Amino acid sequence: MRRTRRASAVLSGFQHPAKMIVTAFGLAVLLGTAALALPFATESGESADWLTALFTATSSVCVTGLAVVDLSAHWSVFGEVVIAVLIQIGGLGIMTLASLFTVLVSGRLGLRARLFAQEERKAIGMADVRHLLRRVVLFSLASEAVVAVILTLRFATGYGEPPGRAAYLGVFHAVTAFNNAGVTLWPDSLMRFVADPWICLTIAAAVITGGLGFPVVFELLRCWRRPSRWSLLTRITLTVTAVLLPLGTLLFLGTEWSNPHTLGALDESDRVLAGFFAAAMPRSAGFNSLDISQMYPSSWLTTDLLMFIGGGSAGTAGGIKVTTFGLLAFVIWSELRGETHVNIGHRRLPESAQRQAVTIAVISVTVIVVATYILLVLTPHSLDQVMFEVVSAFTTCGLSTGITSDISPAGHALLVLLMFVGRIGPLTFGSALALKERTRRYELPEERIIVG
């Protein structure tokens, strides 16, 4: 009887969707670490040390792209396939794959599985969760297939790669691009393709599509001709994205135009392409066609801000999300105007959404500041380089100024934690650690204080 009660108590601790998501991602990281620690996962045939395997597995599952070793030189084909599989699992979401497997096996989706899927994919309602999961997987695979075909043809015809090798490169980078992982099979990322629009624009399109978020993409496919029927989520996501992409491009072009180590070495048309690519990648993809380490510190700050904002909700991108950033902008604007409610278009924003946006932003800033301080103590690098690394890890972007491999083991462990927390999300991770939810059954008297 005691064993039964004890087992029930243990199981009850995992009934909250947030706790299940943390547990599932943790298990995926551990399994990936074990697979990458196998001798035949490396080119040398020797087992990778546990921290390198853990760092790579976490970076893959959390679709970040940071690396402590040269992926193409250190890992074997088996290791590269493991990394691609982990990226695919992390992009779709553990709960999405588990729920889809339940549908395929039993033909029905239970209430608890629906709750898990809803929490992972941020679905608005539960009625269409099963249908949504199927569409998510099909759309992801179809998008990756299109990108893989384009890249394969380009590698084969433009760079003389054999058909098999071209297909391997095309599929691998299609997976890493759509899932916003930013992992490449070249030591210089995509710098060798800086002037190739077929490679850069295809990768950028995959990154932007995957980073918009599945609810937004599906709504656009369903009623793209009727913007008046778009939801608030779609409008905010598209508006903020439409502002950040050209603004980021202009900032990079204006700052790096004459830098002989970045844009200054290119033709004018290639500079525009490279500037756009540099603005699109910080949404959460760690690809770079320019040498990040040779950029001016002002460009690093621009990248920090873009990485912090990230991409759309319920997609493969990281950051606080463009919706959170957009909501905060409307909250500030309404407060400056002295309005009692936050109105966006013809809709009033719930106070719960406002509190959630503020909480996510404050927690994210706090985590970044604390982690930056700790990493500054652990490493000899400058503040701008360390902050760049911390923001990149926490927002699961994967861009780096080139100091990742030079950080101490303790610093690598900190980056692993940042990537994991950043992928799960501050609120999800926090609620998973909470012992229980508490609902206050009474209201206290109100007292205003001086703010500012």
C-alpha positions in Angstrom: 0.0 0.0 0.0 2.8 2.4 0.9 4.6 1.7 -2.4 1.4 2.4 -4.3 0.9 5.7 -2.6 4.5 6.6 -3.1 4.3 5.8 -6.8 1.1 7.8 -7.1 2.7 10.7 -5.4 5.7 10.6 -7.8 3.4 10.4 -10.9 1.3 13.2 -9.7 4.4 15.4 -9.7 4.6 15.0 -13.5 1.0 15.7 -14.3 1.6 19.4 -14.9 2.4 20.0 -18.6 5.3 22.3 -17.8 7.0 19.7 -15.7 6.5 17.1 -18.4 8.1 19.4 -21.0 11.1 20.0 -18.8 11.4 16.3 -18.1 11.1 15.3 -21.8 13.6 17.9 -23.0 16.0 16.8 -20.2 15.7 13.1 -21.3 16.3 14.1 -24.9 19.5 15.9 -23.9 20.7 12.9 -21.8 20.0 10.5 -24.6 21.7 12.7 -27.1 24.7 13.0 -24.8 24.9 9.3 -24.5 24.7 8.8 -28.3 27.4 11.5 -28.9 29.7 9.9 -26.3 29.9 6.7 -28.3 33.3 6.1 -29.9 32.0 5.9 -33.4 30.3 9.3 -33.0 33.6 11.0 -33.5 36.0 11.0 -36.5 38.9 9.9 -34.3 37.0 6.8 -33.0 37.6 7.9 -29.4 34.8 8.8 -27.1 34.1 12.5 -26.7 34.4 13.8 -23.2 31.1 14.1 -21.4 31.0 18.0 -21.3 31.6 18.2 -25.1 28.9 15.6 -25.7 26.5 17.3 -23.2 27.1 20.8 -24.7 26.6 19.6 -28.3 23.4 17.6 -27.3 22.0 20.5 -25.4 22.8 22.9 -28.2 21.1 20.5 -30.7 17.9 19.7 -28.7 17.6 23.4 -27.8 18.1 24.4 -31.5 20.9 26.8 -30.5 23.9 26.0 -32.6 26.7 27.0 -30.3 29.6 24.5 -30.4 32.8 23.9 -28.5 34.4 21.9 -31.3 34.5 22.1 -35.1 31.4 20.0 -36.0 32.6 18.8 -39.4 36.1 17.8 -38.1 35.2 16.4 -34.7 32.0 14.4 -35.3 31.6 11.4 -37.7 28.7 11.0 -40.1 26.9 9.1 -37.3 27.5 12.0 -34.9 26.2 14.5 -37.5 23.1 12.4 -38.1 22.5 12.3 -34.3 22.9 16.1 -34.2 20.4 16.5 -37.0 17.9 14.2 -35.4 18.2 16.0 -32.1 17.6 19.3 -33.8 14.5 18.0 -35.5 13.2 16.7 -32.2 13.9 20.0 -30.5 12.3 22.0 -33.3 9.1 20.1 -33.4 8.9 19.7 -29.6 9.1 16.6 -27.6 5.4 16.8 -26.7 4.4 17.3 -30.3 6.1 14.1 -31.4 4.8 12.2 -28.4 1.3 13.3 -29.0 1.5 12.5 -32.7 2.8 9.0 -31.8 -0.2 8.6 -29.5 -2.6 9.5 -32.4 -0.9 7.1 -34.8 -0.9 4.2 -32.4 -4.3 4.5 -30.7 -6.2 6.8 -33.0 -7.2 9.0 -30.1 -5.7 11.7 -28.1 -6.4 11.8 -24.3 -7.1 14.9 -22.3 -3.7 14.9 -20.6 -1.9 14.4 -23.9 -3.8 17.4 -25.3 -2.8 19.5 -22.4 0.8 18.6 -22.9 0.6 19.4 -26.6 -1.2 22.6 -25.9 1.5 23.7 -23.5 4.3 22.9 -25.9 2.9 24.4 -29.0 1.1 27.3 -27.3 -2.2 26.3 -29.0 -5.1 28.7 -28.1 -7.7 26.0 -27.8 -7.8 22.3 -27.2 -10.4 21.2 -29.7 -8.1 21.2 -32.7 -4.9 20.1 -31.0 -4.7 16.7 -32.7 -5.3 18.2 -36.1 -2.8 21.0 -35.3 -0.1 18.4 -34.5 -0.5 16.7 -37.8 -0.3 19.9 -39.7 2.8 21.0 -37.7 4.7 17.9 -38.6 3.5 17.8 -42.2 4.2 21.5 -42.8 7.7 21.2 -41.2 8.7 18.2 -43.2 7.3 19.7 -46.4 9.1 23.0 -45.8 12.4 21.2 -45.1 11.9 19.1 -48.2 11.5 22.2 -50.4 14.6 23.8 -48.9 16.6 20.5 -49.2 15.8 20.2 -52.9 16.9 23.8 -53.6 20.1 23.5 -51.6 20.9 20.1 -53.1 20.6 21.4 -56.6 22.7 24.4 -55.8 25.5 22.4 -54.1 25.5 19.9 -57.1 25.4 22.4 -59.9 27.1 25.4 -58.4 29.9 23.8 -56.4 30.4 20.4 -58.1 29.4 18.3 -55.1 28.6 14.6 -56.0 24.9 13.8 -55.9 25.0 11.9 -52.7 27.1 14.5 -50.9 25.0 17.3 -52.3 21.8 15.6 -51.0 23.4 15.1 -47.6 24.4 18.7 -47.3 21.0 19.8 -48.6 18.9 17.8 -46.1 21.2 18.5 -43.1 21.1 22.3 -43.6 17.4 22.3 -44.5 16.7 20.7 -41.0 19.0 23.1 -39.2 17.7 26.2 -41.1 13.9 25.5 -40.7 14.4 24.7 -37.0 16.5 27.8 -36.4 19.5 25.8 -35.2 22.2 27.4 -37.3 24.5 24.3 -37.4 26.6 23.9 -40.5 29.1 21.3 -41.8 31.7 24.0 -42.5 34.0 25.6 -39.9 33.3 29.1 -41.2 29.5 28.6 -41.1 28.2 30.1 -44.4 30.9 32.7 -44.9 32.0 31.0 -48.2 28.5 31.5 -49.5 28.3 35.2 -48.6 27.7 36.3 -52.2 25.5 33.4 -53.2 21.8 34.4 -53.1 20.6 30.9 -53.8 22.1 29.7 -50.6 21.6 32.8 -48.4 18.1 33.6 -49.4 16.9 30.0 -49.2 18.4 29.6 -45.7 16.9 33.0 -44.7 13.5 32.1 -46.0 13.6 28.8 -44.1 14.7 30.6 -40.9 12.0 33.3 -41.1 9.2 30.7 -41.9 10.2 28.5 -39.1 10.5 31.5 -36.8 7.1 33.0 -37.5 5.3 30.4 -35.4 3.0 27.7 -36.6 -0.3 29.4 -35.6 0.7 32.5 -37.7 1.8 30.4 -40.7 -1.4 28.4 -40.7 -3.5 31.4 -40.4 -1.7 33.1 -43.3 -2.2 30.0 -45.4 -5.9 29.9 -44.5 -6.8 33.5 -45.0 -3.9 35.4 -46.5 -6.3 37.4 -48.8 -8.3 38.7 -45.8 -6.0 40.6 -43.4 -9.1 42.0 -41.6 -9.7 38.5 -40.3 -6.2 38.0 -39.0 -5.9 37.4 -35.3 -4.0 39.7 -32.9 -1.2 37.2 -32.7 -0.7 37.3 -36.5 -0.9 41.0 -36.8 1.6 41.7 -34.0 4.0 39.0 -35.3 4.0 40.2 -38.9 4.2 43.9 -37.9 7.1 43.6 -35.6 8.9 41.2 -38.0 8.3 43.6 -40.9 9.9 46.4 -38.8 12.8 44.5 -37.4 14.1 42.9 -40.7 14.6 46.2 -42.7 15.6 48.1 -39.6 18.3 45.5 -38.7 19.4 45.4 -42.3 19.9 49.2 -42.4 21.7 49.2 -39.1 24.2 46.5 -40.3 24.7 48.2 -43.6 25.2 51.6 -42.0 27.7 50.3 -39.4 29.6 47.7 -41.4 29.5 49.2 -44.9 33.2 50.4 -44.8 34.5 47.7 -42.5 37.2 45.9 -44.6 36.9 42.7 -42.6 33.1 42.4 -43.2 31.0 44.3 -45.7 33.8 46.5 -47.0 35.4 43.6 -48.8 32.2 42.9 -50.9 30.6 44.4 -54.0 27.6 46.7 -53.3 24.9 44.2 -54.2 26.7 41.5 -52.1 26.8 43.9 -49.2 23.0 44.3 -49.3 22.6 40.6 -49.4 25.0 40.1 -46.5 23.4 42.9 -44.5 20.0 41.3 -44.9 21.3 37.9 -43.9 23.0 39.4 -40.8 19.7 41.0 -39.8 17.6 37.8 -40.4 19.8 35.4 -38.5 19.6 36.9 -35.0 15.9 35.9 -34.8 17.3 32.6 -33.5 19.4 31.0 -36.2 23.2 30.8 -35.7 24.2 31.0 -39.3 26.6 33.8 -40.3 27.9 34.8 -43.7 30.2 37.5 -42.2 32.9 37.1 -39.6 31.2 38.0 -36.4 34.5 38.4 -34.5 35.5 41.2 -37.0 32.3 43.2 -36.6 32.3 46.5 -34.7 31.0 46.5 -31.1 28.0 48.5 -32.2 27.0 45.7 -34.6 27.4 43.3 -31.7 25.0 45.4 -29.7 22.5 45.4 -32.6 22.8 41.6 -32.8 22.2 41.4 -29.0 19.0 43.3 -29.2 17.7 41.3 -32.2 18.6 38.0 -30.5 16.9 39.1 -27.3 13.6 39.9 -29.2 13.9 36.7 -31.2 11.1 35.3 -33.4 7.4 34.4 -33.3 5.6 32.4 -30.6 5.0 28.7 -31.0 7.7 28.4 -33.6 11.3 27.3 -33.7 12.8 30.7 -32.8 14.0 31.8 -29.4 14.2 35.0 -27.6 11.4 36.7 -25.6 9.4 36.6 -28.9 8.2 39.4 -31.1 4.8 39.1 -29.6 6.1 39.9 -26.2 8.1 42.8 -27.5 5.1 44.1 -29.4 2.8 43.8 -26.3 5.3 45.6 -24.2 5.5 48.4 -26.7 1.7 48.8 -26.6 1.7 48.6 -22.8 4.2 51.5 -22.6 2.4 53.5 -25.2 -0.9 53.1 -23.4 0.7 54.1 -20.1 2.3 57.2 -21.6 -1.1 58.2 -22.9 -2.7 57.6 -19.5 -5.2 55.0 -20.8 -6.6 52.6 -18.3 -6.7 49.7 -20.7 -4.3 48.5 -23.4 -6.1 48.5 -26.8 -4.6 47.0 -30.0 -6.8 47.8 -33.0 -10.3 46.8 -32.0 -9.3 44.5 -29.3 -8.5 45.0 -25.6 -5.4 43.2 -24.2 -6.1 41.1 -21.1 -4.2 42.1 -18.0 -2.9 38.5 -17.7 -1.2 38.9 -21.1 0.4 42.1 -19.9 1.7 40.6 -16.7 3.0 37.6 -18.7 4.9 39.8 -21.1 6.4 41.9 -18.3 7.4 38.8 -16.4 9.1 37.1 -19.3 11.0 40.3 -20.2 12.1 40.9 -16.6 13.1 37.3 -15.9 15.0 37.2 -19.2 16.9 40.4 -18.4 17.7 39.2 -14.9 19.0 35.8 -16.2 21.2 37.5 -18.8 22.7 40.0 -16.3 23.4 37.4 -13.7 24.9 35.0 -16.2 27.0 37.7 -17.8 28.5 38.6 -14.4 29.3 35.0 -13.6 30.9 34.4 -17.0 32.9 37.6 -16.7 34.3 36.1 -13.5 35.1 32.8 -15.2 36.7 34.1 -18.4 39.2 36.8 -19.4 37.1 38.1 -22.3 35.6 41.6 -22.6 32.1 42.5 -21.5 30.7 42.9 -25.0 32.0 39.5 -26.0 30.7 37.7 -22.9 27.3 39.4 -23.1 27.0 38.4 -26.8 27.7 34.8 -25.8 25.2 34.8 -22.9 22.4 36.4 -25.0 23.1 34.0 -27.8 22.9 31.0 -25.5 19.8 32.1 -23.6 17.9 33.1 -26.7 18.9 29.8 -28.5 20.4 31.8 -31.4 23.9 30.3 -31.7 25.9 33.2 -33.0 29.3 33.8 -31.4 32.2 36.2 -31.5 34.5 33.1 -31.5 35.1 32.7 -27.8 32.9 29.6 -27.2 35.7 27.1 -27.4 38.0 29.3 -25.2 35.6 29.4 -22.2 36.4 27.3 -19.2 34.5 24.1 -18.4 32.5 25.9 -15.7 31.6 28.5 -18.3 30.5 25.8 -20.7 28.3 24.3 -18.0 26.7 27.7 -17.5 26.0 28.0 -21.2 24.4 24.6 -21.2 22.1 25.7 -18.4 21.3 28.9 -20.3 20.4 27.1 -23.5 18.2 24.7 -21.7 16.4 27.4 -19.7 16.1 29.6 -22.8 14.5 26.8 -24.9 12.0 25.8 -22.2 11.1 29.3 -21.5 11.4 31.2 -18.2 7.7 30.9 -17.2 7.5 27.2 -18.2 10.7 26.4 -16.4 9.7 28.3 -13.3 6.2 26.7 -13.1 7.8 23.3 -13.5 9.9 23.9 -10.4 7.0 25.2 -8.4 5.6 22.7 -5.9 2.0 23.6 -6.6 -0.2 26.4 -7.9 -1.9 28.7 -5.4 -5.1 30.6 -6.0 -5.7 33.5 -3.7 -9.4 33.4 -2.5 -9.5 36.9 -1.2 -8.4 40.5 -2.2 -6.3 42.8 0.0 -7.0 46.5 0.3 -5.4 48.6 -2.4 -2.7 51.2 -1.6 -0.9 53.3 -4.2 2.8 54.0 -4.0 5.1 56.5 -5.8 6.7 54.9 -8.8 9.7 56.4 -10.4 
